mmCIF file of N, CA and C in Angstrom:
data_model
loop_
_atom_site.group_PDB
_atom_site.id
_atom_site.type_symbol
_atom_site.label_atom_id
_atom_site.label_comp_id
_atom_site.label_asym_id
_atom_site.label_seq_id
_atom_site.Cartn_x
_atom_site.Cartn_y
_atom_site.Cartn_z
ATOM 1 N N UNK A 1 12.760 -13.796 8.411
ATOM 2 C CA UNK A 1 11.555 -14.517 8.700
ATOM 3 C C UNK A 1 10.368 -13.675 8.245
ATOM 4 N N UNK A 2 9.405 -14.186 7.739
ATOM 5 C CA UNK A 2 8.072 -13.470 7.575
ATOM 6 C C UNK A 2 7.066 -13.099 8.648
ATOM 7 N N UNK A 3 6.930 -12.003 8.573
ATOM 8 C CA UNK A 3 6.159 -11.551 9.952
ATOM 9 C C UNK A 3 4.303 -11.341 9.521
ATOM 10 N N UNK A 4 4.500 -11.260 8.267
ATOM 11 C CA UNK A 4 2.629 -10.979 7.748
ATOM 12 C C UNK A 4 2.974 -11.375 5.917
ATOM 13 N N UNK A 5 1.635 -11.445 5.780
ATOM 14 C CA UNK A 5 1.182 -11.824 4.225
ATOM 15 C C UNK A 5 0.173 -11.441 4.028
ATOM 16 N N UNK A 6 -0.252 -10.389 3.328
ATOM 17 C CA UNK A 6 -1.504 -10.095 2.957
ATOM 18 C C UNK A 6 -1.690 -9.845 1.117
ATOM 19 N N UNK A 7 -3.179 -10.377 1.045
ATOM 20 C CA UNK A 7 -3.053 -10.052 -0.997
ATOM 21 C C UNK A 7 -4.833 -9.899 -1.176
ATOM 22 N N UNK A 8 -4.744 -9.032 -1.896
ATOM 23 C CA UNK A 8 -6.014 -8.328 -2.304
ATOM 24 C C UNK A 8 -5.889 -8.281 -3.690
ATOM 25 N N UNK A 9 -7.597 -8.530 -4.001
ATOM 26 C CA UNK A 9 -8.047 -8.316 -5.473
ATOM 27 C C UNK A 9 -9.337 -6.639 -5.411
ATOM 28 N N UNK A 10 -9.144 -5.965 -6.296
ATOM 29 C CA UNK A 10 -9.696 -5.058 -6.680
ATOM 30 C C UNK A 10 -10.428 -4.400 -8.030
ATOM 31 N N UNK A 11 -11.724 -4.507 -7.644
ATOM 32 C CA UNK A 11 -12.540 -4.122 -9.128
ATOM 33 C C UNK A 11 -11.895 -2.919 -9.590
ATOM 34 N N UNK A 12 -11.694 -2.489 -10.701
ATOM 35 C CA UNK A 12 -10.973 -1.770 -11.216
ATOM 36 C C UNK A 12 -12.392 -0.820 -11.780
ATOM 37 N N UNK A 13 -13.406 -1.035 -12.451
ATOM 38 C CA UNK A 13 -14.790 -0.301 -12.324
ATOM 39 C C UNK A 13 -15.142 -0.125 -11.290
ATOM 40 N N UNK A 14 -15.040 -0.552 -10.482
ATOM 41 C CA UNK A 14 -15.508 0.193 -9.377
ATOM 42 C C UNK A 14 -14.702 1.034 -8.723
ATOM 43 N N UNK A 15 -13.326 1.239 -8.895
ATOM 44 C CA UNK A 15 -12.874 2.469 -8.570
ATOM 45 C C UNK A 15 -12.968 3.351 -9.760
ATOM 46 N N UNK A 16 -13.163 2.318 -10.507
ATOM 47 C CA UNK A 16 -13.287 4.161 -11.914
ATOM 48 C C UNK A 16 -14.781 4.676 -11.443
ATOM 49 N N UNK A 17 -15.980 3.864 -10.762
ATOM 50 C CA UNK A 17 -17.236 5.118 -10.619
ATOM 51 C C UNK A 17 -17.233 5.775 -9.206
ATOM 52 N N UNK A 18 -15.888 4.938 -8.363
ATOM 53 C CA UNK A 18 -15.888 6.106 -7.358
ATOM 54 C C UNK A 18 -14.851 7.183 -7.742
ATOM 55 N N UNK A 19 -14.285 6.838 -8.639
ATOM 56 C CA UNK A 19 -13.393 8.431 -9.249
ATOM 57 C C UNK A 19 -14.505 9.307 -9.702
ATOM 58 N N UNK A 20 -15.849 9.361 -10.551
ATOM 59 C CA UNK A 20 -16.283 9.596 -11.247
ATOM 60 C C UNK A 20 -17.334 10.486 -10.724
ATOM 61 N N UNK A 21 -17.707 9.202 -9.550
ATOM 62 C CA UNK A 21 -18.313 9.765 -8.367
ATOM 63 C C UNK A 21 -18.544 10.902 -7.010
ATOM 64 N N UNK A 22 -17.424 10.543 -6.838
ATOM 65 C CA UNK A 22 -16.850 11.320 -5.571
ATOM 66 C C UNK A 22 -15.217 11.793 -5.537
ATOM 67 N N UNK A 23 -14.538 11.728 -7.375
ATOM 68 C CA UNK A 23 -13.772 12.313 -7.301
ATOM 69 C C UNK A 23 -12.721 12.759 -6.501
ATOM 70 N N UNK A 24 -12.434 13.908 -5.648
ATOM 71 C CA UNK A 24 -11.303 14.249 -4.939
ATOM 72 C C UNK A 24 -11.486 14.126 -3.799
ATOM 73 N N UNK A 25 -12.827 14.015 -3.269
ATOM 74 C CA UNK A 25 -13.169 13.569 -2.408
ATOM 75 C C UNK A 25 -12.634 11.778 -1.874
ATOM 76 N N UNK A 26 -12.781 11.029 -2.764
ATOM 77 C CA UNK A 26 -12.541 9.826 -2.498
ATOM 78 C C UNK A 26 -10.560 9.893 -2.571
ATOM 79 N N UNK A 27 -10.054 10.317 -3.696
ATOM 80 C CA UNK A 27 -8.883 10.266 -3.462
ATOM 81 C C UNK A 27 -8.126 10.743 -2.878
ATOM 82 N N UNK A 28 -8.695 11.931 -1.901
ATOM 83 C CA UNK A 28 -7.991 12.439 -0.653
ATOM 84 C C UNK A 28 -8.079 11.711 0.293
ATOM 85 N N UNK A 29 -9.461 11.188 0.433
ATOM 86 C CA UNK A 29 -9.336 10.135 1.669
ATOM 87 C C UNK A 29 -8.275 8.729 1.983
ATOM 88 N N UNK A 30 -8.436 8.338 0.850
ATOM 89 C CA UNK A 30 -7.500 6.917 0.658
ATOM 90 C C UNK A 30 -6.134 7.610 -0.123
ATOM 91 N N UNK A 31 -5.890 8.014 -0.639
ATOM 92 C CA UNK A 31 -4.601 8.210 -1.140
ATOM 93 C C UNK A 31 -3.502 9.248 -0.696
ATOM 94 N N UNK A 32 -2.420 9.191 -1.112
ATOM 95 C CA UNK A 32 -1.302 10.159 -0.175
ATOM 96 C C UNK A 32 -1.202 11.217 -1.470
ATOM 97 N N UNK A 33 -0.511 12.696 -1.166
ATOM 98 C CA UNK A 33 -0.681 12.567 -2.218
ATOM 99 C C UNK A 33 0.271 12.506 -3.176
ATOM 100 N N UNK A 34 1.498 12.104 -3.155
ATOM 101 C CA UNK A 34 2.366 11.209 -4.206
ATOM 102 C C UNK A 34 1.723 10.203 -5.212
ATOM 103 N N UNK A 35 0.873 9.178 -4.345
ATOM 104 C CA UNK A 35 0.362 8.637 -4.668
ATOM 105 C C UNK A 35 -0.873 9.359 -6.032
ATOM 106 N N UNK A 36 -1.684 10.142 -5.604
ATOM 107 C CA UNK A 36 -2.422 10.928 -6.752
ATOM 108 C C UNK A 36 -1.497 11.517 -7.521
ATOM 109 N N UNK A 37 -0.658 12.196 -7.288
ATOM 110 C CA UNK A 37 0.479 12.947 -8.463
ATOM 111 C C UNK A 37 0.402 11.612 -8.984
ATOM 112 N N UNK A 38 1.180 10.382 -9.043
ATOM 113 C CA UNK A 38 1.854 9.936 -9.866
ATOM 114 C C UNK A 38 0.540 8.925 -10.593
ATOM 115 N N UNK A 39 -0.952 8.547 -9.766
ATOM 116 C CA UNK A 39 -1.938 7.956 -10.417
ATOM 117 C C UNK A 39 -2.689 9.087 -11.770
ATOM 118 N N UNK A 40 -2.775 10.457 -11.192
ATOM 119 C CA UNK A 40 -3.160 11.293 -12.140
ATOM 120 C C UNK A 40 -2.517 11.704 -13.395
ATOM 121 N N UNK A 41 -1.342 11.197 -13.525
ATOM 122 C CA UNK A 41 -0.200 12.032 -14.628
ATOM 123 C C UNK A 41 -0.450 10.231 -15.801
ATOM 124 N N UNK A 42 -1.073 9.444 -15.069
ATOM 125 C CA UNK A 42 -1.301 8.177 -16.435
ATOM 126 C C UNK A 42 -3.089 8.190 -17.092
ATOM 127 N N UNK A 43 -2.326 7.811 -18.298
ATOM 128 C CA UNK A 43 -3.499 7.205 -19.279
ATOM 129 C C UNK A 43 -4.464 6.611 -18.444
ATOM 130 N N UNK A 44 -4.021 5.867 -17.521
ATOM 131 C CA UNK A 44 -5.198 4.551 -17.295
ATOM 132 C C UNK A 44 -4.974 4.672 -15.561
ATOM 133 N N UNK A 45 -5.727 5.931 -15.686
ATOM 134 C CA UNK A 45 -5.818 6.670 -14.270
ATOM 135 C C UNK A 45 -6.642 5.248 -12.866
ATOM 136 N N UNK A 46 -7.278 4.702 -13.363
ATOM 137 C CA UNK A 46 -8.443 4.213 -12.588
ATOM 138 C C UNK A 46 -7.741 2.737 -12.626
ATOM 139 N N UNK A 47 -7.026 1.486 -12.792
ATOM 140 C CA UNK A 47 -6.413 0.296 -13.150
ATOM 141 C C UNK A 47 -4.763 1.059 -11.926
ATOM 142 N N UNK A 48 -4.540 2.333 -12.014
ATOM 143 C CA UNK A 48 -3.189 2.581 -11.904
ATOM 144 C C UNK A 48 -3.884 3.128 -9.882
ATOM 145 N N UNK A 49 -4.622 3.388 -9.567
ATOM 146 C CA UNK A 49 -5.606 3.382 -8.379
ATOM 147 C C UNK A 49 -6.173 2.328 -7.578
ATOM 148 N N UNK A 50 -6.676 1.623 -8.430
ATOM 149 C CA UNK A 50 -6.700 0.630 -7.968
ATOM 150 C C UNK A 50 -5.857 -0.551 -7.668
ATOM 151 N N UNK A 51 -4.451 -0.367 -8.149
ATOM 152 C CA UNK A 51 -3.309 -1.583 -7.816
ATOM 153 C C UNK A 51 -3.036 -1.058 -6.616
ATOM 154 N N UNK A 52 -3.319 0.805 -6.212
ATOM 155 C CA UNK A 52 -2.802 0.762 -5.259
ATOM 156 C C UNK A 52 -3.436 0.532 -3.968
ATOM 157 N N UNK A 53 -5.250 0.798 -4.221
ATOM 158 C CA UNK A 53 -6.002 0.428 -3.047
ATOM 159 C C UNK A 53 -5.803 -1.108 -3.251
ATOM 160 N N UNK A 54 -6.067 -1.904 -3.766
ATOM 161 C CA UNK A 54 -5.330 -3.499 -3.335
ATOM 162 C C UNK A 54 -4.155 -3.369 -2.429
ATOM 163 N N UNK A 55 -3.136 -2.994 -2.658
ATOM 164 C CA UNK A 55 -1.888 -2.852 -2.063
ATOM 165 C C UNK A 55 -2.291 -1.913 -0.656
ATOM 166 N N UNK A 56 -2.707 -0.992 -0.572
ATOM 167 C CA UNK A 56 -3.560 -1.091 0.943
ATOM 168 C C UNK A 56 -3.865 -2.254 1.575
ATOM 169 N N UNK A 57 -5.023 -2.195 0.791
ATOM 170 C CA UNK A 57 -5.923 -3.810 1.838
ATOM 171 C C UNK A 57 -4.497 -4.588 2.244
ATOM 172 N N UNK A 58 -4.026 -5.163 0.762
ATOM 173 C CA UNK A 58 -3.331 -6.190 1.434
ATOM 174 C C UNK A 58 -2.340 -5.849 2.133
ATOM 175 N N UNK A 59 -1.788 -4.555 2.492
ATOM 176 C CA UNK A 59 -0.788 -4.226 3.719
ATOM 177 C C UNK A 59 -1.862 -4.483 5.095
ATOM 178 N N UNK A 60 -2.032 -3.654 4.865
ATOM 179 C CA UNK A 60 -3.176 -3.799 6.200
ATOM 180 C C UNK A 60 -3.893 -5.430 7.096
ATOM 181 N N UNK A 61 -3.937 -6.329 5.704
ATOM 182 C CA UNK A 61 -3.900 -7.855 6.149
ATOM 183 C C UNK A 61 -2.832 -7.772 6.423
ATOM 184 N N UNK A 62 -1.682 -7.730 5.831
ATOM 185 C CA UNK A 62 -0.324 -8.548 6.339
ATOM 186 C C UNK A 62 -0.163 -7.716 7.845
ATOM 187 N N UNK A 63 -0.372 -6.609 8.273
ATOM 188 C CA UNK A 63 -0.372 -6.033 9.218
ATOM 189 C C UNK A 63 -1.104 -6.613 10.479
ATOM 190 N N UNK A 64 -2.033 -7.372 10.258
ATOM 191 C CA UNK A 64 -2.927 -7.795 10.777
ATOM 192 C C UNK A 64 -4.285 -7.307 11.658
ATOM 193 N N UNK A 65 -4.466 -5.786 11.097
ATOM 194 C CA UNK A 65 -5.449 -5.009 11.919
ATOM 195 C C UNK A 65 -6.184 -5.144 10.830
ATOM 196 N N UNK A 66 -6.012 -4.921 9.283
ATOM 197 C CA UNK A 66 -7.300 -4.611 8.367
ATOM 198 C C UNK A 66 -7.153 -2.845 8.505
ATOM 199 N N UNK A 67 -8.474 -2.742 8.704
ATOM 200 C CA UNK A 67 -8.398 -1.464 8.487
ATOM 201 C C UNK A 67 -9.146 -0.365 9.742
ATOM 202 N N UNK A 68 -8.441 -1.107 10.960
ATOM 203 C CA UNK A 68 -9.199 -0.629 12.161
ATOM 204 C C UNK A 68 -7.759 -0.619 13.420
ATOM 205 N N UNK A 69 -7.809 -0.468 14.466
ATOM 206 C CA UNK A 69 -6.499 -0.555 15.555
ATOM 207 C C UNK A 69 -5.796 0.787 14.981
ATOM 208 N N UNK A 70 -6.094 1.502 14.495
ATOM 209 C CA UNK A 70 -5.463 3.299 14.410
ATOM 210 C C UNK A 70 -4.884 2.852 13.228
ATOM 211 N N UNK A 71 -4.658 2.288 12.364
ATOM 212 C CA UNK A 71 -4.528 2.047 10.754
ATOM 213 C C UNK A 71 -5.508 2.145 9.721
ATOM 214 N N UNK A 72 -5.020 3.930 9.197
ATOM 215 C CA UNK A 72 -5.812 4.419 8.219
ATOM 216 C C UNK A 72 -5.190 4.439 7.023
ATOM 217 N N UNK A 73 -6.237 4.269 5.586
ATOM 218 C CA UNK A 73 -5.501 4.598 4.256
ATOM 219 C C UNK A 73 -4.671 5.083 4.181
ATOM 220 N N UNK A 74 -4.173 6.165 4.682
ATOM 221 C CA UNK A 74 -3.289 7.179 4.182
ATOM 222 C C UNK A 74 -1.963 6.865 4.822
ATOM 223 N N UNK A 75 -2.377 6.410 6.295
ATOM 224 C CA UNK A 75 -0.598 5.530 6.538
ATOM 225 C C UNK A 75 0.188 4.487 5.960
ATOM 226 N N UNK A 76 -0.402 4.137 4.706
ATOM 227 C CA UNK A 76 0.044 3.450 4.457
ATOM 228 C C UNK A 76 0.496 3.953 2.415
ATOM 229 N N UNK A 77 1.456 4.087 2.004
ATOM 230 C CA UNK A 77 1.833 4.775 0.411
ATOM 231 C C UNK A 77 2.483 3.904 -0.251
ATOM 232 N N UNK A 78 1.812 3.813 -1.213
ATOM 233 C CA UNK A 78 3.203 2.914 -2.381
ATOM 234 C C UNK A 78 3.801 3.946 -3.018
ATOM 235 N N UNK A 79 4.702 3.264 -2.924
ATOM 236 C CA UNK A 79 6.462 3.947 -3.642
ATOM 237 C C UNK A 79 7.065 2.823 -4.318
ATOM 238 N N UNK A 80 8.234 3.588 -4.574
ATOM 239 C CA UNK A 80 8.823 2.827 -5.777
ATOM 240 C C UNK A 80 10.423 3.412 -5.557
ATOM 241 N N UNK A 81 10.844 2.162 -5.053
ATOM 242 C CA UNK A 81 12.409 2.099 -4.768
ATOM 243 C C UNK A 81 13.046 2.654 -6.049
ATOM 244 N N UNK A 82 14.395 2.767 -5.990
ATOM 245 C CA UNK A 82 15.290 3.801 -7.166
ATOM 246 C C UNK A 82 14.737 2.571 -8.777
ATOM 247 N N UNK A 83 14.902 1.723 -8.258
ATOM 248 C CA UNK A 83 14.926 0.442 -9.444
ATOM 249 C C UNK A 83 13.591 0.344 -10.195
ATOM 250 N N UNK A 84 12.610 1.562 -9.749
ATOM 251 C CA UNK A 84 10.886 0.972 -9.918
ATOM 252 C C UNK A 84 10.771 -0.230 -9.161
ATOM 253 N N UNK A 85 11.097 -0.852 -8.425
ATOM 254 C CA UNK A 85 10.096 -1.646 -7.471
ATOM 255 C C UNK A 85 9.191 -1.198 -6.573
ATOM 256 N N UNK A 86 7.912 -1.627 -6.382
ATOM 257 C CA UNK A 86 7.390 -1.226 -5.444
ATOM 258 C C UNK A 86 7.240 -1.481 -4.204
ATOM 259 N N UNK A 87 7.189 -0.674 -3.017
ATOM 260 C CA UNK A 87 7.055 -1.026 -1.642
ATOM 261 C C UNK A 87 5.837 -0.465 -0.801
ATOM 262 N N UNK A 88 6.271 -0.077 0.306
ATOM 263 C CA UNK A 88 5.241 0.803 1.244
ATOM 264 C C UNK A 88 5.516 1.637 2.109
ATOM 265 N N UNK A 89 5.479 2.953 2.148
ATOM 266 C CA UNK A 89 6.044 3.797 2.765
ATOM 267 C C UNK A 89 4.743 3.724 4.399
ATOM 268 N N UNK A 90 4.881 3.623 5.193
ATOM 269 C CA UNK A 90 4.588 3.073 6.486
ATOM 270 C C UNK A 90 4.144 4.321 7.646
ATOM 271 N N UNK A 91 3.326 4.796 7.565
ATOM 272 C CA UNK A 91 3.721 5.930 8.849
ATOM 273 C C UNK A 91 2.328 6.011 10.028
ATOM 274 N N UNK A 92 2.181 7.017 10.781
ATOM 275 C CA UNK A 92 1.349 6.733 11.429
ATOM 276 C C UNK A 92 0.893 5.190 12.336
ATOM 277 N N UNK A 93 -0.399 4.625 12.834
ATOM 278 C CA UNK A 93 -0.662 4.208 13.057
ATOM 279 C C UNK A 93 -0.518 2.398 12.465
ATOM 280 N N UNK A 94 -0.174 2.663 11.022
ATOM 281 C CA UNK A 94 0.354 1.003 10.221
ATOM 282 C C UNK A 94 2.057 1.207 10.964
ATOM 283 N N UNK A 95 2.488 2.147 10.653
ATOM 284 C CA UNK A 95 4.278 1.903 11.057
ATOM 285 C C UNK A 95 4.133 1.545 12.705
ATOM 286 N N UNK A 96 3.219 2.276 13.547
ATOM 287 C CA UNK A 96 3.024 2.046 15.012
ATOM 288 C C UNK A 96 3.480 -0.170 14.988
ATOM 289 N N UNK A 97 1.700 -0.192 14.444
ATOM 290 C CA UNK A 97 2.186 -1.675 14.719
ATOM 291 C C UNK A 97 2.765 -2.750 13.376
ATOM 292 N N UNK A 98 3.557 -2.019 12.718
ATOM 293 C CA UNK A 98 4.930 -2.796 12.007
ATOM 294 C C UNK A 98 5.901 -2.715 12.886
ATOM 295 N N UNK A 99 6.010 -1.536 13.559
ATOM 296 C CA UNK A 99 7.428 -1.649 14.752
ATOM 297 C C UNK A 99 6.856 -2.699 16.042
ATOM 298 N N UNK A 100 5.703 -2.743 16.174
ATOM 299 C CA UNK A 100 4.925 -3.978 17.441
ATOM 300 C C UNK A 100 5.256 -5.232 16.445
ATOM 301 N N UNK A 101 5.540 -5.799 15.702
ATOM 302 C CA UNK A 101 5.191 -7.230 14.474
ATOM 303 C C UNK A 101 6.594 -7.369 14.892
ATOM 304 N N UNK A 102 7.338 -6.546 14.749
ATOM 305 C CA UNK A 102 8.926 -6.348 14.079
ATOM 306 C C UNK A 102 9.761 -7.233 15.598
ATOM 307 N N UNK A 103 10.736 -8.290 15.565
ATOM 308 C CA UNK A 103 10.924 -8.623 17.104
ATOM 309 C C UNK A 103 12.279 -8.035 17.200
ATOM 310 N N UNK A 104 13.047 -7.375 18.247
ATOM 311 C CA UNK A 104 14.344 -6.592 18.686
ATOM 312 C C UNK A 104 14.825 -7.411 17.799
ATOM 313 N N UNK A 105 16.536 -6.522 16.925
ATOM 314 C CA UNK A 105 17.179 -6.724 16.721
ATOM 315 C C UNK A 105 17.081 -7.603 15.291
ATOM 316 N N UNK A 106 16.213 -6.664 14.870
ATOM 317 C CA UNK A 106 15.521 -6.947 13.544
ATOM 318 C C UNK A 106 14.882 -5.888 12.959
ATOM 319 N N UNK A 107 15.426 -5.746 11.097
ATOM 320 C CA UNK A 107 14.694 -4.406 10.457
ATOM 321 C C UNK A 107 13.564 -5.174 9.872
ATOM 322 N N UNK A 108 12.242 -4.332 9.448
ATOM 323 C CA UNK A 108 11.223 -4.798 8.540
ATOM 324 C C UNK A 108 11.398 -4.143 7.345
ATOM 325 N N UNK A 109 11.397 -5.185 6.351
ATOM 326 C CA UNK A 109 11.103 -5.010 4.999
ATOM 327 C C UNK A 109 10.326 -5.311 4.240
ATOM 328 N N UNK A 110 9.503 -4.481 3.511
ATOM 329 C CA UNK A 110 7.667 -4.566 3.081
ATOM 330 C C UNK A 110 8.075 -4.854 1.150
ATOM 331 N N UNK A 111 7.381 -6.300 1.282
ATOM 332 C CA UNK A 111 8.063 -6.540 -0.535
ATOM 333 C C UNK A 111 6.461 -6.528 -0.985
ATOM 334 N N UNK A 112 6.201 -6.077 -2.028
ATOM 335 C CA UNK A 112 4.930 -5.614 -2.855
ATOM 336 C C UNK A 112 5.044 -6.036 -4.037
ATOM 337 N N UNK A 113 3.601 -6.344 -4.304
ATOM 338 C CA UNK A 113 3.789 -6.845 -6.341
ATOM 339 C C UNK A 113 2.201 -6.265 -6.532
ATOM 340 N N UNK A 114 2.382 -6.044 -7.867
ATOM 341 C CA UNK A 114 1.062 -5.168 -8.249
ATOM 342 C C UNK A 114 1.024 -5.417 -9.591
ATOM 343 N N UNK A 115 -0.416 -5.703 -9.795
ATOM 344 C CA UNK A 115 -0.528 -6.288 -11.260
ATOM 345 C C UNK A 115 -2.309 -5.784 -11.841
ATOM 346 N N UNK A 116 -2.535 -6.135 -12.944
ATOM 347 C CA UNK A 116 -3.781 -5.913 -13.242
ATOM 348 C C UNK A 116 -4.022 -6.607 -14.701
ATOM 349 N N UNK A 117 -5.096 -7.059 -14.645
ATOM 350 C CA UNK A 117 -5.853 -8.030 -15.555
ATOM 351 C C UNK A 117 -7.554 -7.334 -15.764
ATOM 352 N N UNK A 118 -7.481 -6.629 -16.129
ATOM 353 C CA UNK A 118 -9.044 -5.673 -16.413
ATOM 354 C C UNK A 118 -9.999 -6.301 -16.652
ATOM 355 N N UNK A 119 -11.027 -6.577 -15.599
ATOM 356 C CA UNK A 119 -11.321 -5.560 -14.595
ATOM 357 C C UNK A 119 -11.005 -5.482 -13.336
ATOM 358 N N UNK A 120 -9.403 -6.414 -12.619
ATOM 359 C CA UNK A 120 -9.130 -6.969 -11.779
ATOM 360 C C UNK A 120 -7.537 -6.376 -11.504
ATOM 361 N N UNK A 121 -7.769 -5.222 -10.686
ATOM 362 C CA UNK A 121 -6.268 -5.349 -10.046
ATOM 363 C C UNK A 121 -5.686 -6.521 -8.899
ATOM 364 N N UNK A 122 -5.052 -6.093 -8.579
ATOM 365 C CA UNK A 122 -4.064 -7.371 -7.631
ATOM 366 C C UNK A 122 -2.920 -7.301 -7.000
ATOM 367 N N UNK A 123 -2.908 -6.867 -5.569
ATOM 368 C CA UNK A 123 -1.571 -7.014 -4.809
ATOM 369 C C UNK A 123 -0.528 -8.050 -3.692
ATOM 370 N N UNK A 124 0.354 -8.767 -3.972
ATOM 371 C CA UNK A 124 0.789 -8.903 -2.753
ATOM 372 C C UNK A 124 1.543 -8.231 -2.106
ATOM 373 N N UNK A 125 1.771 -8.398 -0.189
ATOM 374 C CA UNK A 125 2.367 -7.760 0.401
ATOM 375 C C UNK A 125 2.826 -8.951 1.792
ATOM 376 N N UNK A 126 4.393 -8.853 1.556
ATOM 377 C CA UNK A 126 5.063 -9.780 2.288
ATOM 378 C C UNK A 126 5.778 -9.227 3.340
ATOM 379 N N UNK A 127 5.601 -8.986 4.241
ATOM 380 C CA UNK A 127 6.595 -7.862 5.825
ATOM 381 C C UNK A 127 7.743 -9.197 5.772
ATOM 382 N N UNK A 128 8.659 -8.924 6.063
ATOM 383 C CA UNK A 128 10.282 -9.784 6.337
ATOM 384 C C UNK A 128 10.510 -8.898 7.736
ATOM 385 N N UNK A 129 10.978 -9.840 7.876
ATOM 386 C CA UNK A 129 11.827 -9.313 9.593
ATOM 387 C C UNK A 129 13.154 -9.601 9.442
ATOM 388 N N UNK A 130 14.450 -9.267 8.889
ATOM 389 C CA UNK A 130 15.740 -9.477 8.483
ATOM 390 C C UNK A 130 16.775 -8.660 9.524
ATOM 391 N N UNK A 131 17.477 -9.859 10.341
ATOM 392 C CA UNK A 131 18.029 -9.282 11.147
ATOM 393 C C UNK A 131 19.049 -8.642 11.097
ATOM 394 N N UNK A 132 19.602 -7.776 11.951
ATOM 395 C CA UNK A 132 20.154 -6.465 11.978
ATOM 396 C C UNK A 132 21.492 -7.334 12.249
ATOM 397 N N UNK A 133 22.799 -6.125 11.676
ATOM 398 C CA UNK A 133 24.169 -6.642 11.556
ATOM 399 C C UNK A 133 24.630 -6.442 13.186
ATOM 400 N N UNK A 134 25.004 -6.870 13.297
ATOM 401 C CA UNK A 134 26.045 -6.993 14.836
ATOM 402 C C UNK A 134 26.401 -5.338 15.247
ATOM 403 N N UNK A 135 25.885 -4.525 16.190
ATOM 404 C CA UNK A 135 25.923 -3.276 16.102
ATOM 405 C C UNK A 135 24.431 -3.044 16.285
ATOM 406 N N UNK A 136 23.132 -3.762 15.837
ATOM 407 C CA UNK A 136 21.804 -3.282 15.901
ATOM 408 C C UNK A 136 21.580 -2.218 14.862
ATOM 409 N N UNK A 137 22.497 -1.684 14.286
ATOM 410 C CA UNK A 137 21.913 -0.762 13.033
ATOM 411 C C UNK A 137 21.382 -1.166 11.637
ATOM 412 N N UNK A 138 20.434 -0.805 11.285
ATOM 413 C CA UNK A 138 20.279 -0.826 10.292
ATOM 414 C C UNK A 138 21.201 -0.678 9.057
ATOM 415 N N UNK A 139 21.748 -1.417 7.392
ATOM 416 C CA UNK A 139 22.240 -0.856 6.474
ATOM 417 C C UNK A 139 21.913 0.209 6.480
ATOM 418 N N UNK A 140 23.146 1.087 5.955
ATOM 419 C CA UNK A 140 22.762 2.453 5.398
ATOM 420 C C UNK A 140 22.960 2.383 4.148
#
């Protein structure tokens, strides 16, 4: 069952003049830093930043706090399953209330899409609630 839906659009200039701007400053605040390793090592540093602050916001909608209730930037990371897909690595205060969303006897699974059309990044973010095998454990 779907537990949240959230999708964000993101100026892609406007994170290139807050790179430009406020530099490490800005990307320490919002970003993890996996997330900067792997935005800093591309060509198209500022498009590859901004898919992922979209993919914030829109976790944070599907979460349903936004960006307030103890859910900060940084609890929230895109990753990239073995296959390159992308997801959301969850911790702090966003994982707090994904485990509150989540109902017993059920795992959450965070499906992500990330795209960009310049000057326009773009994320969705779909939480699943997929229930657990007989036993309550999670696949391993």
């Amino acid at each position: 069952m779907i537990i949240g839906i959230g999708s964000d659009l993101c100026d892609i200039t406007r994170i290139a003049r807050s790179l430009e701007r406020f530099g490490e400053r800005f990307t320490h605040r919002v970003f993890t830093e996996g997330e900067r390793l792997k935005s800093d090592r591309r060509a198209a540093r500022a498009p590859s930043y901004a898919r992922r602050f979209a993919a914030k916001e829109a976790c944070a909608k599907a979460l349903g706090t936004g960006m307030s209730h103890g859910v900060f930037w940084r609890d929230m990371e895109v990753v990239n399953l073995p296959g390159g897909r992308p997801t959301m690595r969850l911790t702090g205060g966003a994982l707090a209330r994904l485990e509150a969303l989540t109902p017993a006897g059920h795992e959450a699974v965070v499906h992500v899409t990330l795209t960009d059309d310049p000057p326009i990044a773009q994320a969705f973010v779909v939480i699943e609630a997929r229930p657990l095998p007989r036993g309550g454990q999670a696949p391993t």
